């Protein structure tokens, strides 16, 4: 019901004063009444909580998507006003740092036409690699994984296989020339008969700079996840707190940073898939229904079986487990003790990420040093 509707109803009820549209609007504003499902104060609290979890780089569109993914639905304009109010320095920093990207011609006809995979190695020196899978039509991120070192089996299992089981078969997979996608491309070719359009090549390898659709996701991940954590880690190396030549230190740094950054990536993916892309729409809605060609799980073996098939067919052996540094703990009992001691100190590591993206790296730094010292004690 609009302010005019309320004013008209009041007039019909015989109210003599205060029933103009202006009076009704002023009364609603003074008493924090609105037509929306969330009052201004409730929305401000929700946005404040979200900022604590996502940091300063989420603008109105990404923040609207993140709120929507967490059950809070509000218009972009309202969210934008709240962002400018509750964290003015963050809003001003985003405004000054706005970038304009030149448009790149691209065509994908429907969800399931092209699947783009790429890796991000901004934290590779600390044992962290991200891999994303993006549908070319809807721009929805349909799969992602974080690992210490890029690994064929992990990428196939956690990114490609997961995306296909959830959505169906893509006509074409697009990657760069990296060796880490060999198993994924092998399985895509083996299953090419299950695709919707079998006239297209099952996969295409192009230079990384030509894989535009997924490449444009990385600035989002870098600003919202990688750079805040990298700043803390580089500072610790510069201050000689971390010795990255020590295999135990490398293992611990990779272990905790992978877990922490995975939290940020998951949040960024939620926000991206729920935000509105100008001129297109919301990725989640555009991708509803998934790919046109569905496939049964029986045709998608797990990573270990797929690697055996690759070896039999191609003759090459893929690395089963990739590790950054070395784990000095050999017994399951000691490993459980380390995990228990760490959990007692930091039961929720999402707090470490929350603080890091809001310019407070001390909790992450303290947690990392505790993990290193505890691991060495039980080694």
mmCIF file of C-alpha atoms in Angstrom:
data_model
loop_
_atom_site.group_PDB
_atom_site.id
_atom_site.type_symbol
_atom_site.label_atom_id
_atom_site.label_comp_id
_atom_site.label_asym_id
_atom_site.label_seq_id
_atom_site.Cartn_x
_atom_site.Cartn_y
_atom_site.Cartn_z
ATOM 1 C CA UNK A 1 0.000 0.000 0.000
ATOM 2 C CA UNK A 2 1.406 3.396 -1.007
ATOM 3 C CA UNK A 3 1.376 6.620 1.030
ATOM 4 C CA UNK A 4 -1.408 7.891 -1.265
ATOM 5 C CA UNK A 5 -3.503 4.771 -0.573
ATOM 6 C CA UNK A 6 -3.113 5.260 3.172
ATOM 7 C CA UNK A 7 -4.061 8.948 2.899
ATOM 8 C CA UNK A 8 -7.168 8.102 0.849
ATOM 9 C CA UNK A 9 -8.283 5.431 3.336
ATOM 10 C CA UNK A 10 -7.830 7.840 6.248
ATOM 11 C CA UNK A 11 -9.983 10.440 4.463
ATOM 12 C CA UNK A 12 -12.735 7.885 3.869
ATOM 13 C CA UNK A 13 -12.623 6.997 7.568
ATOM 14 C CA UNK A 14 -13.334 10.636 8.456
ATOM 15 C CA UNK A 15 -9.876 11.695 9.652
ATOM 16 C CA UNK A 16 -9.740 15.486 9.312
ATOM 17 C CA UNK A 17 -6.100 16.346 9.988
ATOM 18 C CA UNK A 18 -2.825 14.696 9.083
ATOM 19 C CA UNK A 19 -4.196 12.629 6.222
ATOM 20 C CA UNK A 20 -2.352 14.267 3.333
ATOM 21 C CA UNK A 21 0.211 12.224 1.410
ATOM 22 C CA UNK A 22 2.999 14.455 2.748
ATOM 23 C CA UNK A 23 1.835 13.984 6.352
ATOM 24 C CA UNK A 24 1.616 10.205 5.939
ATOM 25 C CA UNK A 25 5.085 10.046 4.409
ATOM 26 C CA UNK A 26 6.550 12.219 7.183
ATOM 27 C CA UNK A 27 4.887 10.070 9.872
ATOM 28 C CA UNK A 28 6.281 6.863 8.344
ATOM 29 C CA UNK A 29 9.790 8.293 8.137
ATOM 30 C CA UNK A 30 9.706 9.565 11.730
ATOM 31 C CA UNK A 31 8.542 6.177 13.020
ATOM 32 C CA UNK A 32 10.800 4.092 10.775
ATOM 33 C CA UNK A 33 7.852 2.524 8.919
ATOM 34 C CA UNK A 34 8.314 1.289 5.376
ATOM 35 C CA UNK A 35 6.688 -0.853 2.710
ATOM 36 C CA UNK A 36 9.650 -3.174 2.569
ATOM 37 C CA UNK A 37 10.104 -6.387 4.485
ATOM 38 C CA UNK A 38 13.052 -4.947 6.427
ATOM 39 C CA UNK A 39 12.991 -1.643 8.281
ATOM 40 C CA UNK A 40 15.832 0.812 7.759
ATOM 41 C CA UNK A 41 17.330 -0.033 11.140
ATOM 42 C CA UNK A 42 17.135 -3.782 10.459
ATOM 43 C CA UNK A 43 18.743 -3.312 7.061
ATOM 44 C CA UNK A 44 21.502 -1.177 8.576
ATOM 45 C CA UNK A 45 22.291 -3.926 11.085
ATOM 46 C CA UNK A 46 22.297 -6.570 8.335
ATOM 47 C CA UNK A 47 24.625 -4.493 6.157
ATOM 48 C CA UNK A 48 26.929 -3.783 9.102
ATOM 49 C CA UNK A 49 27.185 -7.506 9.852
ATOM 50 C CA UNK A 50 27.845 -8.208 6.175
ATOM 51 C CA UNK A 51 30.594 -5.566 6.014
ATOM 52 C CA UNK A 52 32.286 -7.233 8.985
ATOM 53 C CA UNK A 53 32.278 -10.484 6.998
ATOM 54 C CA UNK A 54 33.163 -9.179 3.535
ATOM 55 C CA UNK A 55 35.346 -6.120 4.108
ATOM 56 C CA UNK A 56 35.317 -2.750 2.328
ATOM 57 C CA UNK A 57 35.214 -3.722 -1.350
ATOM 58 C CA UNK A 58 31.577 -4.822 -1.753
ATOM 59 C CA UNK A 59 29.558 -2.130 -3.528
ATOM 60 C CA UNK A 60 25.762 -1.943 -3.688
ATOM 61 C CA UNK A 61 25.349 -4.700 -6.286
ATOM 62 C CA UNK A 62 27.664 -7.262 -4.721
ATOM 63 C CA UNK A 63 26.363 -6.401 -1.241
ATOM 64 C CA UNK A 64 22.766 -6.827 -2.448
ATOM 65 C CA UNK A 65 23.721 -10.222 -3.833
ATOM 66 C CA UNK A 66 25.452 -11.239 -0.606
ATOM 67 C CA UNK A 67 22.484 -10.132 1.514
ATOM 68 C CA UNK A 68 20.087 -11.976 -0.787
ATOM 69 C CA UNK A 69 22.175 -15.155 -0.503
ATOM 70 C CA UNK A 70 21.819 -14.880 3.271
ATOM 71 C CA UNK A 71 18.058 -14.325 3.308
ATOM 72 C CA UNK A 72 17.938 -10.512 3.438
ATOM 73 C CA UNK A 73 16.216 -9.089 0.358
ATOM 74 C CA UNK A 74 16.367 -5.362 -0.309
ATOM 75 C CA UNK A 75 16.657 -3.117 -3.346
ATOM 76 C CA UNK A 76 20.035 -1.978 -4.645
ATOM 77 C CA UNK A 77 19.236 1.696 -4.044
ATOM 78 C CA UNK A 78 18.372 1.072 -0.371
ATOM 79 C CA UNK A 79 21.492 -1.010 0.119
ATOM 80 C CA UNK A 80 23.575 1.696 -1.569
ATOM 81 C CA UNK A 81 22.177 4.384 0.753
ATOM 82 C CA UNK A 82 22.908 2.237 3.796
ATOM 83 C CA UNK A 83 26.464 1.534 2.599
ATOM 84 C CA UNK A 84 27.114 5.255 2.222
ATOM 85 C CA UNK A 85 25.745 5.852 5.717
ATOM 86 C CA UNK A 86 27.146 3.087 7.912
ATOM 87 C CA UNK A 87 30.679 2.999 6.457
ATOM 88 C CA UNK A 88 31.357 6.280 4.706
ATOM 89 C CA UNK A 89 35.174 5.777 4.453
ATOM 90 C CA UNK A 90 34.677 2.418 2.704
ATOM 91 C CA UNK A 91 32.135 3.951 0.315
ATOM 92 C CA UNK A 92 34.449 6.841 -0.530
ATOM 93 C CA UNK A 93 37.359 4.461 -1.140
ATOM 94 C CA UNK A 94 35.242 2.422 -3.563
ATOM 95 C CA UNK A 95 34.150 5.564 -5.389
ATOM 96 C CA UNK A 96 37.718 6.787 -5.843
ATOM 97 C CA UNK A 97 38.906 3.348 -6.897
ATOM 98 C CA UNK A 98 36.191 2.650 -9.481
ATOM 99 C CA UNK A 99 37.579 1.172 -12.707
ATOM 100 C CA UNK A 100 36.024 1.035 -16.163
ATOM 101 C CA UNK A 101 36.696 -2.085 -18.226
ATOM 102 C CA UNK A 102 36.608 -1.964 -22.000
ATOM 103 C CA UNK A 103 33.893 -4.230 -23.401
ATOM 104 C CA UNK A 104 35.032 -7.489 -24.990
ATOM 105 C CA UNK A 105 32.785 -9.151 -27.586
ATOM 106 C CA UNK A 106 31.568 -12.502 -26.319
ATOM 107 C CA UNK A 107 28.770 -14.852 -27.173
ATOM 108 C CA UNK A 108 27.252 -17.783 -25.301
ATOM 109 C CA UNK A 109 23.801 -18.811 -26.441
ATOM 110 C CA UNK A 110 22.441 -20.539 -23.336
ATOM 111 C CA UNK A 111 23.353 -21.997 -19.961
ATOM 112 C CA UNK A 112 25.426 -25.065 -20.733
ATOM 113 C CA UNK A 113 27.011 -23.676 -23.908
ATOM 114 C CA UNK A 114 30.483 -22.812 -22.549
ATOM 115 C CA UNK A 115 32.175 -23.550 -19.223
ATOM 116 C CA UNK A 116 35.255 -21.485 -18.416
ATOM 117 C CA UNK A 117 37.870 -22.730 -15.921
ATOM 118 C CA UNK A 118 40.895 -20.809 -14.690
ATOM 119 C CA UNK A 119 43.301 -20.715 -11.763
ATOM 120 C CA UNK A 120 44.423 -17.817 -9.566
ATOM 121 C CA UNK A 121 47.919 -17.840 -8.090
ATOM 122 C CA UNK A 122 48.136 -14.497 -6.289
ATOM 123 C CA UNK A 123 48.926 -16.435 -3.089
ATOM 124 C CA UNK A 124 50.957 -19.205 -4.724
ATOM 125 C CA UNK A 125 54.089 -18.260 -2.758
ATOM 126 C CA UNK A 126 52.118 -19.057 0.407
ATOM 127 C CA UNK A 127 50.680 -22.346 -0.823
ATOM 128 C CA UNK A 128 47.230 -21.208 -1.981
ATOM 129 C CA UNK A 129 45.672 -21.635 -5.430
ATOM 130 C CA UNK A 130 42.047 -20.943 -6.357
ATOM 131 C CA UNK A 131 40.190 -22.445 -9.325
ATOM 132 C CA UNK A 132 36.842 -21.167 -10.618
ATOM 133 C CA UNK A 133 34.360 -22.551 -13.146
ATOM 134 C CA UNK A 134 32.002 -20.009 -14.742
ATOM 135 C CA UNK A 135 29.076 -20.564 -17.090
ATOM 136 C CA UNK A 136 29.566 -18.310 -20.104
ATOM 137 C CA UNK A 137 25.893 -17.414 -20.604
ATOM 138 C CA UNK A 138 24.645 -16.680 -17.094
ATOM 139 C CA UNK A 139 28.079 -15.716 -15.676
ATOM 140 C CA UNK A 140 27.226 -17.874 -12.667
ATOM 141 C CA UNK A 141 30.184 -19.348 -10.779
ATOM 142 C CA UNK A 142 29.200 -23.018 -10.810
ATOM 143 C CA UNK A 143 32.279 -24.493 -9.148
ATOM 144 C CA UNK A 144 35.276 -23.415 -7.112
ATOM 145 C CA UNK A 145 38.072 -24.945 -5.058
ATOM 146 C CA UNK A 146 41.062 -23.797 -3.038
ATOM 147 C CA UNK A 147 44.142 -26.024 -2.794
ATOM 148 C CA UNK A 148 47.808 -25.789 -1.705
ATOM 149 C CA UNK A 149 49.158 -26.564 -5.196
ATOM 150 C CA UNK A 150 47.115 -26.841 -8.389
ATOM 151 C CA UNK A 151 46.265 -30.498 -8.844
ATOM 152 C CA UNK A 152 44.485 -32.364 -11.647
ATOM 153 C CA UNK A 153 42.510 -34.653 -9.343
ATOM 154 C CA UNK A 154 41.347 -31.860 -7.030
ATOM 155 C CA UNK A 155 40.241 -29.654 -9.927
ATOM 156 C CA UNK A 156 38.355 -32.498 -11.579
ATOM 157 C CA UNK A 157 36.653 -33.668 -8.360
ATOM 158 C CA UNK A 158 35.816 -30.373 -6.661
ATOM 159 C CA UNK A 159 35.259 -28.099 -9.652
ATOM 160 C CA UNK A 160 34.368 -29.899 -12.894
ATOM 161 C CA UNK A 161 32.671 -33.038 -11.551
ATOM 162 C CA UNK A 162 30.763 -31.086 -8.906
ATOM 163 C CA UNK A 163 29.546 -28.531 -11.477
ATOM 164 C CA UNK A 164 28.425 -31.209 -13.962
ATOM 165 C CA UNK A 165 26.578 -33.244 -11.330
ATOM 166 C CA UNK A 166 24.750 -30.122 -10.126
ATOM 167 C CA UNK A 167 23.979 -28.592 -13.522
ATOM 168 C CA UNK A 168 24.518 -31.059 -16.371
ATOM 169 C CA UNK A 169 26.965 -31.339 -19.278
ATOM 170 C CA UNK A 170 28.399 -28.261 -20.977
ATOM 171 C CA UNK A 171 28.864 -28.326 -24.737
ATOM 172 C CA UNK A 172 32.370 -26.958 -24.444
ATOM 173 C CA UNK A 173 34.958 -26.471 -21.699
ATOM 174 C CA UNK A 174 37.408 -23.586 -22.131
ATOM 175 C CA UNK A 175 40.749 -23.452 -20.322
ATOM 176 C CA UNK A 176 44.255 -22.109 -20.850
ATOM 177 C CA UNK A 177 47.213 -24.334 -21.744
ATOM 178 C CA UNK A 178 47.995 -25.335 -18.149
ATOM 179 C CA UNK A 179 48.685 -28.998 -17.378
ATOM 180 C CA UNK A 180 46.426 -28.880 -14.315
ATOM 181 C CA UNK A 181 43.326 -29.304 -16.521
ATOM 182 C CA UNK A 182 44.424 -32.502 -18.301
ATOM 183 C CA UNK A 183 42.126 -34.824 -16.331
ATOM 184 C CA UNK A 184 39.142 -32.493 -16.717
ATOM 185 C CA UNK A 185 39.624 -32.250 -20.484
ATOM 186 C CA UNK A 186 40.124 -36.012 -20.726
ATOM 187 C CA UNK A 187 36.786 -36.679 -19.021
ATOM 188 C CA UNK A 188 35.009 -33.935 -20.990
ATOM 189 C CA UNK A 189 36.107 -35.613 -24.219
ATOM 190 C CA UNK A 190 35.148 -39.077 -22.955
ATOM 191 C CA UNK A 191 31.660 -37.816 -22.090
ATOM 192 C CA UNK A 192 31.241 -35.711 -25.233
ATOM 193 C CA UNK A 193 28.420 -37.969 -26.431
ATOM 194 C CA UNK A 194 26.252 -36.789 -23.527
ATOM 195 C CA UNK A 195 26.326 -33.112 -24.574
ATOM 196 C CA UNK A 196 23.398 -31.111 -25.961
ATOM 197 C CA UNK A 197 25.227 -29.852 -29.064
ATOM 198 C CA UNK A 198 27.718 -32.481 -30.166
ATOM 199 C CA UNK A 199 28.827 -30.565 -33.259
ATOM 200 C CA UNK A 200 30.987 -28.276 -31.146
ATOM 201 C CA UNK A 201 34.452 -29.275 -30.021
ATOM 202 C CA UNK A 202 34.214 -30.680 -26.469
ATOM 203 C CA UNK A 203 36.954 -28.372 -25.222
ATOM 204 C CA UNK A 204 39.087 -25.474 -26.356
ATOM 205 C CA UNK A 205 42.470 -24.361 -25.006
ATOM 206 C CA UNK A 206 43.246 -20.684 -25.461
ATOM 207 C CA UNK A 207 45.809 -18.248 -24.026
ATOM 208 C CA UNK A 208 44.870 -17.166 -20.520
ATOM 209 C CA UNK A 209 44.317 -13.596 -21.720
ATOM 210 C CA UNK A 210 41.615 -14.834 -24.117
ATOM 211 C CA UNK A 211 39.573 -16.597 -21.422
ATOM 212 C CA UNK A 212 37.802 -13.306 -20.693
ATOM 213 C CA UNK A 213 34.719 -14.548 -18.873
ATOM 214 C CA UNK A 214 36.548 -16.154 -15.967
ATOM 215 C CA UNK A 215 39.539 -13.781 -16.040
ATOM 216 C CA UNK A 216 37.216 -10.929 -15.108
ATOM 217 C CA UNK A 217 36.249 -12.719 -11.909
ATOM 218 C CA UNK A 218 39.746 -12.578 -10.455
ATOM 219 C CA UNK A 219 39.795 -8.859 -9.573
ATOM 220 C CA UNK A 220 36.715 -9.583 -7.440
ATOM 221 C CA UNK A 221 38.473 -12.443 -5.633
ATOM 222 C CA UNK A 222 41.781 -10.587 -5.337
ATOM 223 C CA UNK A 223 40.287 -7.462 -3.778
ATOM 224 C CA UNK A 224 37.877 -9.284 -1.489
ATOM 225 C CA UNK A 225 39.986 -12.289 -0.440
ATOM 226 C CA UNK A 226 43.595 -12.539 -1.583
ATOM 227 C CA UNK A 227 45.019 -9.074 -1.019
ATOM 228 C CA UNK A 228 43.919 -8.658 2.637
ATOM 229 C CA UNK A 229 45.516 -12.015 3.564
ATOM 230 C CA UNK A 230 48.570 -11.459 1.379
ATOM 231 C CA UNK A 231 49.235 -8.134 3.078
ATOM 232 C CA UNK A 232 49.450 -9.859 6.476
ATOM 233 C CA UNK A 233 51.660 -12.684 5.193
ATOM 234 C CA UNK A 234 54.064 -10.424 3.289
ATOM 235 C CA UNK A 235 54.407 -8.245 6.374
ATOM 236 C CA UNK A 236 55.269 -11.308 8.480
ATOM 237 C CA UNK A 237 57.916 -12.377 5.948
ATOM 238 C CA UNK A 238 59.393 -8.861 5.784
ATOM 239 C CA UNK A 239 59.608 -8.779 9.579
ATOM 240 C CA UNK A 240 61.311 -12.217 9.469
ATOM 241 C CA UNK A 241 58.540 -13.745 11.566
ATOM 242 C CA UNK A 242 57.964 -16.368 8.872
ATOM 243 C CA UNK A 243 60.746 -18.413 7.319
ATOM 244 C CA UNK A 244 59.280 -19.632 4.049
ATOM 245 C CA UNK A 245 62.333 -21.837 3.487
ATOM 246 C CA UNK A 246 61.200 -24.007 6.410
ATOM 247 C CA UNK A 247 59.005 -26.844 5.106
ATOM 248 C CA UNK A 248 57.003 -27.027 8.345
ATOM 249 C CA UNK A 249 56.298 -23.289 8.232
ATOM 250 C CA UNK A 250 55.302 -23.578 4.565
ATOM 251 C CA UNK A 251 52.903 -26.416 5.380
ATOM 252 C CA UNK A 252 51.247 -24.518 8.252
ATOM 253 C CA UNK A 253 50.981 -21.261 6.294
ATOM 254 C CA UNK A 254 49.372 -23.077 3.375
ATOM 255 C CA UNK A 255 47.036 -25.063 5.625
ATOM 256 C CA UNK A 256 45.572 -22.098 7.511
ATOM 257 C CA UNK A 257 45.567 -19.666 4.584
ATOM 258 C CA UNK A 258 43.738 -22.165 2.361
ATOM 259 C CA UNK A 259 41.031 -22.658 4.985
ATOM 260 C CA UNK A 260 40.704 -18.942 5.706
ATOM 261 C CA UNK A 261 40.664 -17.811 2.086
ATOM 262 C CA UNK A 262 38.120 -20.508 1.210
ATOM 263 C CA UNK A 263 35.677 -18.736 3.538
ATOM 264 C CA UNK A 264 36.161 -15.495 1.638
ATOM 265 C CA UNK A 265 35.876 -17.151 -1.774
ATOM 266 C CA UNK A 266 32.616 -18.858 -0.772
ATOM 267 C CA UNK A 267 31.179 -15.523 0.362
ATOM 268 C CA UNK A 268 32.302 -13.769 -2.816
ATOM 269 C CA UNK A 269 30.760 -16.537 -4.946
ATOM 270 C CA UNK A 270 27.457 -16.243 -3.063
ATOM 271 C CA UNK A 271 27.429 -12.488 -3.586
ATOM 272 C CA UNK A 272 28.417 -12.675 -7.256
ATOM 273 C CA UNK A 273 25.778 -15.260 -8.117
ATOM 274 C CA UNK A 274 23.101 -13.223 -6.339
ATOM 275 C CA UNK A 275 23.992 -9.761 -7.660
ATOM 276 C CA UNK A 276 22.517 -8.051 -10.724
ATOM 277 C CA UNK A 277 24.712 -7.667 -13.801
ATOM 278 C CA UNK A 278 23.743 -4.515 -15.662
ATOM 279 C CA UNK A 279 22.021 -5.309 -18.931
ATOM 280 C CA UNK A 280 21.781 -9.041 -18.189
ATOM 281 C CA UNK A 281 20.253 -9.969 -14.844
ATOM 282 C CA UNK A 282 21.083 -12.076 -11.797
ATOM 283 C CA UNK A 283 23.375 -15.081 -12.519
ATOM 284 C CA UNK A 284 21.397 -17.401 -10.235
ATOM 285 C CA UNK A 285 18.178 -16.635 -12.104
ATOM 286 C CA UNK A 286 19.739 -16.795 -15.555
ATOM 287 C CA UNK A 287 21.146 -20.241 -14.762
ATOM 288 C CA UNK A 288 17.927 -21.697 -13.338
ATOM 289 C CA UNK A 289 17.356 -25.199 -14.670
ATOM 290 C CA UNK A 290 21.032 -25.743 -15.426
ATOM 291 C CA UNK A 291 22.376 -27.193 -18.668
ATOM 292 C CA UNK A 292 20.129 -28.638 -21.339
ATOM 293 C CA UNK A 293 21.896 -32.020 -21.245
ATOM 294 C CA UNK A 294 21.798 -33.884 -17.920
ATOM 295 C CA UNK A 295 24.064 -36.792 -17.033
ATOM 296 C CA UNK A 296 23.830 -39.559 -14.457
ATOM 297 C CA UNK A 297 26.417 -39.803 -11.696
ATOM 298 C CA UNK A 298 27.363 -43.302 -12.872
ATOM 299 C CA UNK A 299 29.146 -41.755 -15.868
ATOM 300 C CA UNK A 300 31.257 -39.448 -13.671
ATOM 301 C CA UNK A 301 33.744 -41.552 -11.663
ATOM 302 C CA UNK A 302 35.528 -40.058 -8.682
ATOM 303 C CA UNK A 303 38.956 -38.499 -9.160
ATOM 304 C CA UNK A 304 40.955 -41.609 -8.275
ATOM 305 C CA UNK A 305 39.101 -43.817 -10.765
ATOM 306 C CA UNK A 306 39.255 -41.106 -13.433
ATOM 307 C CA UNK A 307 43.030 -40.832 -12.918
ATOM 308 C CA UNK A 308 43.354 -44.605 -13.415
ATOM 309 C CA UNK A 309 41.364 -44.323 -16.649
ATOM 310 C CA UNK A 310 43.618 -41.479 -17.780
ATOM 311 C CA UNK A 311 46.727 -43.570 -17.098
ATOM 312 C CA UNK A 312 45.354 -46.549 -19.030
ATOM 313 C CA UNK A 313 44.290 -44.416 -21.995
ATOM 314 C CA UNK A 314 47.082 -41.844 -22.216
ATOM 315 C CA UNK A 315 49.924 -43.668 -20.483
ATOM 316 C CA UNK A 316 50.843 -40.748 -18.218
ATOM 317 C CA UNK A 317 50.600 -40.708 -14.428
ATOM 318 C CA UNK A 318 48.975 -37.764 -12.671
ATOM 319 C CA UNK A 319 50.084 -36.513 -9.259
ATOM 320 C CA UNK A 320 47.576 -37.840 -6.739
ATOM 321 C CA UNK A 321 48.336 -35.511 -3.824
ATOM 322 C CA UNK A 322 50.018 -32.112 -4.017
ATOM 323 C CA UNK A 323 51.386 -30.566 -0.835
ATOM 324 C CA UNK A 324 53.078 -27.251 -0.067
ATOM 325 C CA UNK A 325 55.911 -27.872 2.384
ATOM 326 C CA UNK A 326 55.806 -31.041 4.458
ATOM 327 C CA UNK A 327 53.662 -32.259 7.338
ATOM 328 C CA UNK A 328 56.043 -33.315 10.133
ATOM 329 C CA UNK A 329 53.337 -35.146 12.083
ATOM 330 C CA UNK A 330 53.162 -38.833 11.239
ATOM 331 C CA UNK A 331 50.633 -40.209 13.726
ATOM 332 C CA UNK A 332 46.889 -39.620 13.572
ATOM 333 C CA UNK A 333 46.834 -39.161 17.351
ATOM 334 C CA UNK A 334 49.336 -36.283 17.280
ATOM 335 C CA UNK A 335 47.542 -34.673 14.360
ATOM 336 C CA UNK A 336 44.254 -34.833 16.269
ATOM 337 C CA UNK A 337 45.970 -33.228 19.274
ATOM 338 C CA UNK A 338 47.213 -30.319 17.169
ATOM 339 C CA UNK A 339 43.729 -29.788 15.740
ATOM 340 C CA UNK A 340 42.174 -29.932 19.206
ATOM 341 C CA UNK A 341 44.613 -27.383 20.653
ATOM 342 C CA UNK A 342 44.031 -25.040 17.719
ATOM 343 C CA UNK A 343 40.235 -25.386 17.874
ATOM 344 C CA UNK A 344 40.251 -24.581 21.583
ATOM 345 C CA UNK A 345 41.946 -21.258 20.817
ATOM 346 C CA UNK A 346 40.074 -20.452 17.579
ATOM 347 C CA UNK A 347 36.823 -22.419 17.369
ATOM 348 C CA UNK A 348 35.605 -20.316 14.430
ATOM 349 C CA UNK A 349 38.279 -19.381 11.892
ATOM 350 C CA UNK A 350 35.809 -17.228 9.957
ATOM 351 C CA UNK A 351 36.573 -14.574 12.584
ATOM 352 C CA UNK A 352 40.172 -14.515 11.315
ATOM 353 C CA UNK A 353 38.946 -13.654 7.832
ATOM 354 C CA UNK A 354 36.389 -11.132 9.122
ATOM 355 C CA UNK A 355 39.137 -9.206 10.905
ATOM 356 C CA UNK A 356 41.687 -9.449 8.077
ATOM 357 C CA UNK A 357 39.367 -7.939 5.455
ATOM 358 C CA UNK A 358 38.624 -5.087 7.858
ATOM 359 C CA UNK A 359 42.303 -4.140 8.165
ATOM 360 C CA UNK A 360 43.041 -6.076 11.352
ATOM 361 C CA UNK A 361 45.451 -8.889 10.532
ATOM 362 C CA UNK A 362 46.540 -9.497 14.128
ATOM 363 C CA UNK A 363 44.121 -12.395 14.871
ATOM 364 C CA UNK A 364 45.175 -14.221 11.682
ATOM 365 C CA UNK A 365 48.837 -13.611 12.480
ATOM 366 C CA UNK A 366 48.441 -14.897 16.050
ATOM 367 C CA UNK A 367 46.513 -17.971 14.904
ATOM 368 C CA UNK A 368 49.156 -18.798 12.312
ATOM 369 C CA UNK A 369 52.025 -18.547 14.801
ATOM 370 C CA UNK A 370 50.092 -20.700 17.280
ATOM 371 C CA UNK A 371 49.563 -23.352 14.587
ATOM 372 C CA UNK A 372 53.250 -23.344 13.618
ATOM 373 C CA UNK A 373 54.472 -23.598 17.217
ATOM 374 C CA UNK A 374 51.949 -26.297 18.139
ATOM 375 C CA UNK A 375 52.772 -28.340 15.041
ATOM 376 C CA UNK A 376 56.498 -28.185 15.787
ATOM 377 C CA UNK A 377 55.851 -29.180 19.400
ATOM 378 C CA UNK A 378 54.053 -32.374 18.365
ATOM 379 C CA UNK A 379 56.427 -33.174 15.488
#
